[in-house]
Each structure stands twice: as structure tokens, then as C-alpha cells.
Amino acid sequence: MALKMSVDDLTRFMVAEFPQVASDLAIEDLSPMQLSLRLKVRQQHLRPGGTVSGPAIFALADVGMYLTVLSMIGPEALAVTTNCSLDFMRKPAAGADLIADVRLLKLGRVLAVGDALVRSVGAEEPAARASLTYSIPPARNA
Amino acid sequence: MALKMSVDDLTRFMVAEFPQVASDLAIEDLSPMQLSLRLKVRQQHLRPGGTVSGPAIFALADVGMYLTVLSMIGPEALAVTTNCSLDFMRKPAAGADLIADVRLLKLGRVLAVGDALVRSVGAEEPAARASLTYSIPPARNA
Amino acid sequence: MALKMSVDDLTRFMVAEFPQVASDLAIEDLSPMQLSLRLKVRQQHLRPGGTVSGPAIFALADVGMYLTVLSMIGPEALAVTTNCSLDFMRKPAAGADLIADVRLLKLGRVLAVGDALVRSVGAEEPAARASLTYSIPPARNA
Amino acid sequence: MALKMSVDDLTRFMVAEFPQVASDLAIEDLSPMQLSLRLKVRQQHLRPGGTVSGPAIFALADVGMYLTVLSMIGPEALAVTTNCSLDFMRKPAAGADLIADVRLLKLGRVLAVGDALVRSVGAEEPAARASLTYSIPPARNA
């Protein structure tokens, strides 16, 4: 299966659709069914004590999966998260960005399933793991 | 099992520990093993289009579960989310607050397990469902 | 929403479609969007030590959800499990049947979402909790 | 981290502890934090229509994770499944064995977290994905 959107396409899409978070995120790598997304960790992502908050980790995995799906089906399609299961395993390193490595395991007609491993940059062991399911509504004019 | 913290205790705890979110949250109801938490939906919780974002729903369920655990074990204890599984079922109503009804299903020595049903105020059907597991580290001087 | 199948309809369906497990299961209660299913615990459901095995608990929750969906949409429809998240909380009581109380939280055009609380008969506290998502393929002649 | 049990050790353990399923399972591969387990698919694992049942897939992932944990901590330790989240993505091929590739992502003092990708032998794409959490009770004489 071939990519329908490039890193540049996806980045422009993020800026247009998610202006409030796009500046915190950077696509590090993209290939068919795989994408790596960086969260540039800032003050608003931190809990007291300096560790990245759960909602910020969830948002990273969720946007990463969304972009991976879009890269395969194109921007005109809609896709919504229907399920996300998260394991929080280790506190992210203080002061380091986070990277989510997303892989798409199934890209069906109505459902996409994938998972993401989230690590602090420079850490060997993952901070969190997420599995995500997206529902892909039928195209309007199909 | 009896409550170790009241609504007032928990509210003071939130203000002290989570100053950045405490003003958006209000405990609506508390009884042993059960708590209802309201998210006062504001601009920063919304996605473009006006629906409440996934991370905001996750944060509501997660803080709700955390407060429910604390109400039973007291504020000196630490507790960290180890797993959260979320089903997003319906778009939250635009312009309505969200309520998470949390119930604790197990309060063990090292793990607490519960779930939350999240609804828009005024809606009959749930917007989302979460199940959460918290790890309770051993007390330092136990 | 009204029931499309009665307890008798569902029981006949189970016997026809799942002959290998139907004799172990009994529908205890049925109302719109809710069903209780009993597992008559036998030797083959037990692990060494006498507790009910994880796969037997999963099967109970999964068949319970399937029957609940069928009761609402009718037997000609197909439905397949796409996600199941299980929390195992307490060892089931030795020598007691298990009951799964299933509630359907969403019955959409393509996805059904529900959860199940599983208890030993006579026990107050749940042994396990499951959330389940079913995909409902479009009817062939719709 | 080094292995505390070999393939032979684990196989003997399975035969002793799970006599009812040990003959259906074979460890294909083992290295620190990773294990591949084969389910020799037989009649009792099938649903009508010839596809492997959900409970059989769950059991394969669960036993695979259990053996992976044991390989790292040794057989005297107890470990119990506390959470399992399963995505069923494709029907397993009829008449083919299944392989679960398990990786341990965290081996903590009280919790172990891992995931498993389940494929039919000869298939490129996974049939199912599981994430699992095990609780490791403290050693009695520690």
C-alpha cells in the first residue's frame, strides 16, 4: 500500500486543522503503515514534579495514529477514535521530548487498528504503550 | 468501607496539587467507592467544531478515578495510573458540561480498578466509557 | 428500542449456532439493552486449584455481549468482536456458577459497545469486568 | 537481563501445571523479554465455520505472556493476569496453526506489561493483538 500524503502534506494538514497543538508536534519519520511523531515537551504538558501528563501522552499517541491513518487514506476522509487502551509503564524523563512510534496493524474499510510505543528521547525503555481503533465513515459520494 | 476524605478535603487537595485544572473541575457527588466529577467545559477543552477533545475526556475520567481512590485511602498515599481503556461512543453535546460517574470495583492492597461513564449534562446516552487501573505503592513507613 | 428476540429465541439460536457451549450457558434475565448470562461452571472451565479460567470468563462475557446485541438487531445479522478489554479483579469462588451482567452502551449502525460485570453467584464483589466492541457488517440486501 | 528458565524448563513447567493445554502449545523461540508460542490448532479451538475461537486466541496470548514473565523471574514466583486488552483484526486462516509473538515491555517489581501479535502460520498480517498486565505478588520469604 502506498502513501497518499507526505510528511509535508500531513504537517500542513495539522497546522490547518489543529492549530492549537500543531506547533508542539513534529513528524520524525513516515513510511507506509508507520509514522513517528515527536512531542516537543513544554510547560503545559507537565504535571507538578516535572513529568509529562497522561493526557499529553494520550494526545500524542492519538494524533500519531490519526496522522498514520490519514497518510494511507488521504485528507478528505474522516476518521474518529473509537477505542484507546493505554499502559503507563515508566515516568517519562524530565526535560526530554517524547516520540511515539506508531504502526498500523489493520486498515480496513470501516476500522483501522494500530499501536504506539512512546519513549522519552534518549531512553531505551518505553514510557507508555497505546492501542487505538479508528472508525472510518463511508465516503459521502462513494 | 468508609470515606477517608470529604468533598471539601478532595477539593482542597485538587487545588493544591493540580492548580492548573482544579478550577475546571467540581465534585458533584461522593459516597464510598463512588464519585461524580464535572468538567466545566471551556474553550481549551474543545476541538475545532466545538466538541470536547479526547484528551479532555481522558483527563476527566482519570482525575475522577484518582479522587475516588484518594477518598478511600487518604491523601498521604500515592497512586499512579497504570492502565486506561477508553471507548468513545458519541460526540459530547456542544456547549454542555461533562459528568463522569466513577465507581471503584476493586480496592486492593496494590491495585485499584474502576470504571467511569461520561455524559454531557442533559444527555441520556453516554459519550464515553473508561476503565482504569491504579497502582498503589506501599506506604513508606509501613 | 424494543427487543427483536426473546429469551427462548436466543436460547434456540445458541443451541443451533454454538452447540459445544450452549449447554453450559443460561440466560437469566433480558430487557432492552441488558442481559444476564449464567455460566454453569464445570470441570473444563477450571484451572488447577479450582478457580474458573480466564478464557472461560472471556467466553462468558463475549457470548453475553453477542446475545445482547442479537436481542436488539435480530438473528439474521452478523456481528463480530473487534475489541475486548478485561480486568481480572478477584478469583471466582470455587464451586459457584458465574453470572455476567451485560449492558449495551451504544448500538450504532456499524459498532456496538457494551460492558459486562462478572460475579460468582452469591458473591457481592465482581470477579471480572469486560468492555466489548462488536462490528456489525452491513446487511447483504440492505 | 538474563533468562532464568530455558525452553525445556518452561515446557516441563507447562506440562506439570497446565496438563490440559500443554500438548496444544509449543515454544518456538525464546530470548530475554521475548517468546513465540505456537497453538497447534485442533477441533476444540474452532468455531463453527472453521475459524479459531476468541477464547482460544486469548488463551494463547495469555499463556504466552505468562511463560515470558516466568522465563525472566523463575518458576517459584506467582503471577496473575490483571488486565488483557484484545483487538481481533482478521479471521485466522482455516487449518493453520497460530503463533503469538510476545514481548515484555516492562518487568517491574509488582507489575509486568507486555503485548502479543498473533498470526496464522504463513499469513503476513496479524489476526489479533493483545496487551497484557500481570501482577507479581511479593515473594513469601523476601
mmCIF file with all atom_site columns, C-alpha atoms in Angstrom, chain C residues 40-47, chain D residues 20:
data_model
loop_
_atom_site.group_PDB
_atom_site.id
_atom_site.type_symbol
_atom_site.label_atom_id
_atom_site.label_alt_id
_atom_site.label_comp_id
_atom_site.label_asym_id
_atom_site.label_entity_id
_atom_site.label_seq_id
_atom_site.pdbx_PDB_ins_code
_atom_site.Cartn_x
_atom_site.Cartn_y
_atom_site.Cartn_z
_atom_site.occupancy
_atom_site.B_iso_or_equiv
_atom_site.pdbx_formal_charge
_atom_site.auth_seq_id
_atom_site.auth_comp_id
_atom_site.auth_asym_id
_atom_site.auth_atom_id
_atom_site.pdbx_PDB_model_num
ATOM 1 C CA . LYS C 1 40 ? -22.759 -23.359 34.723 1.00 0.00 ? 40 LYS C CA 1
ATOM 2 C CA . VAL C 1 41 ? -19.229 -23.938 35.900 1.00 0.00 ? 41 VAL C CA 1
ATOM 3 C CA . ARG C 1 42 ? -17.927 -27.433 35.099 1.00 0.00 ? 42 ARG C CA 1
ATOM 4 C CA . GLN C 1 43 ? -14.612 -29.212 35.275 1.00 0.00 ? 43 GLN C CA 1
ATOM 5 C CA . GLN C 1 44 ? -13.474 -27.986 31.849 1.00 0.00 ? 44 GLN C CA 1
ATOM 6 C CA . HIS C 1 45 ? -13.809 -24.332 32.941 1.00 0.00 ? 45 HIS C CA 1
ATOM 7 C CA . LEU C 1 46 ? -11.434 -24.729 35.869 1.00 0.00 ? 46 LEU C CA 1
ATOM 8 C CA . ARG C 1 47 ? -7.731  -24.206 36.240 1.00 0.00 ? 47 ARG C CA 1
ATOM 9 C CA . GLN D 1 20 ? -4.941  -29.897 29.826 1.00 0.00 ? 20 GLN D CA 1
#
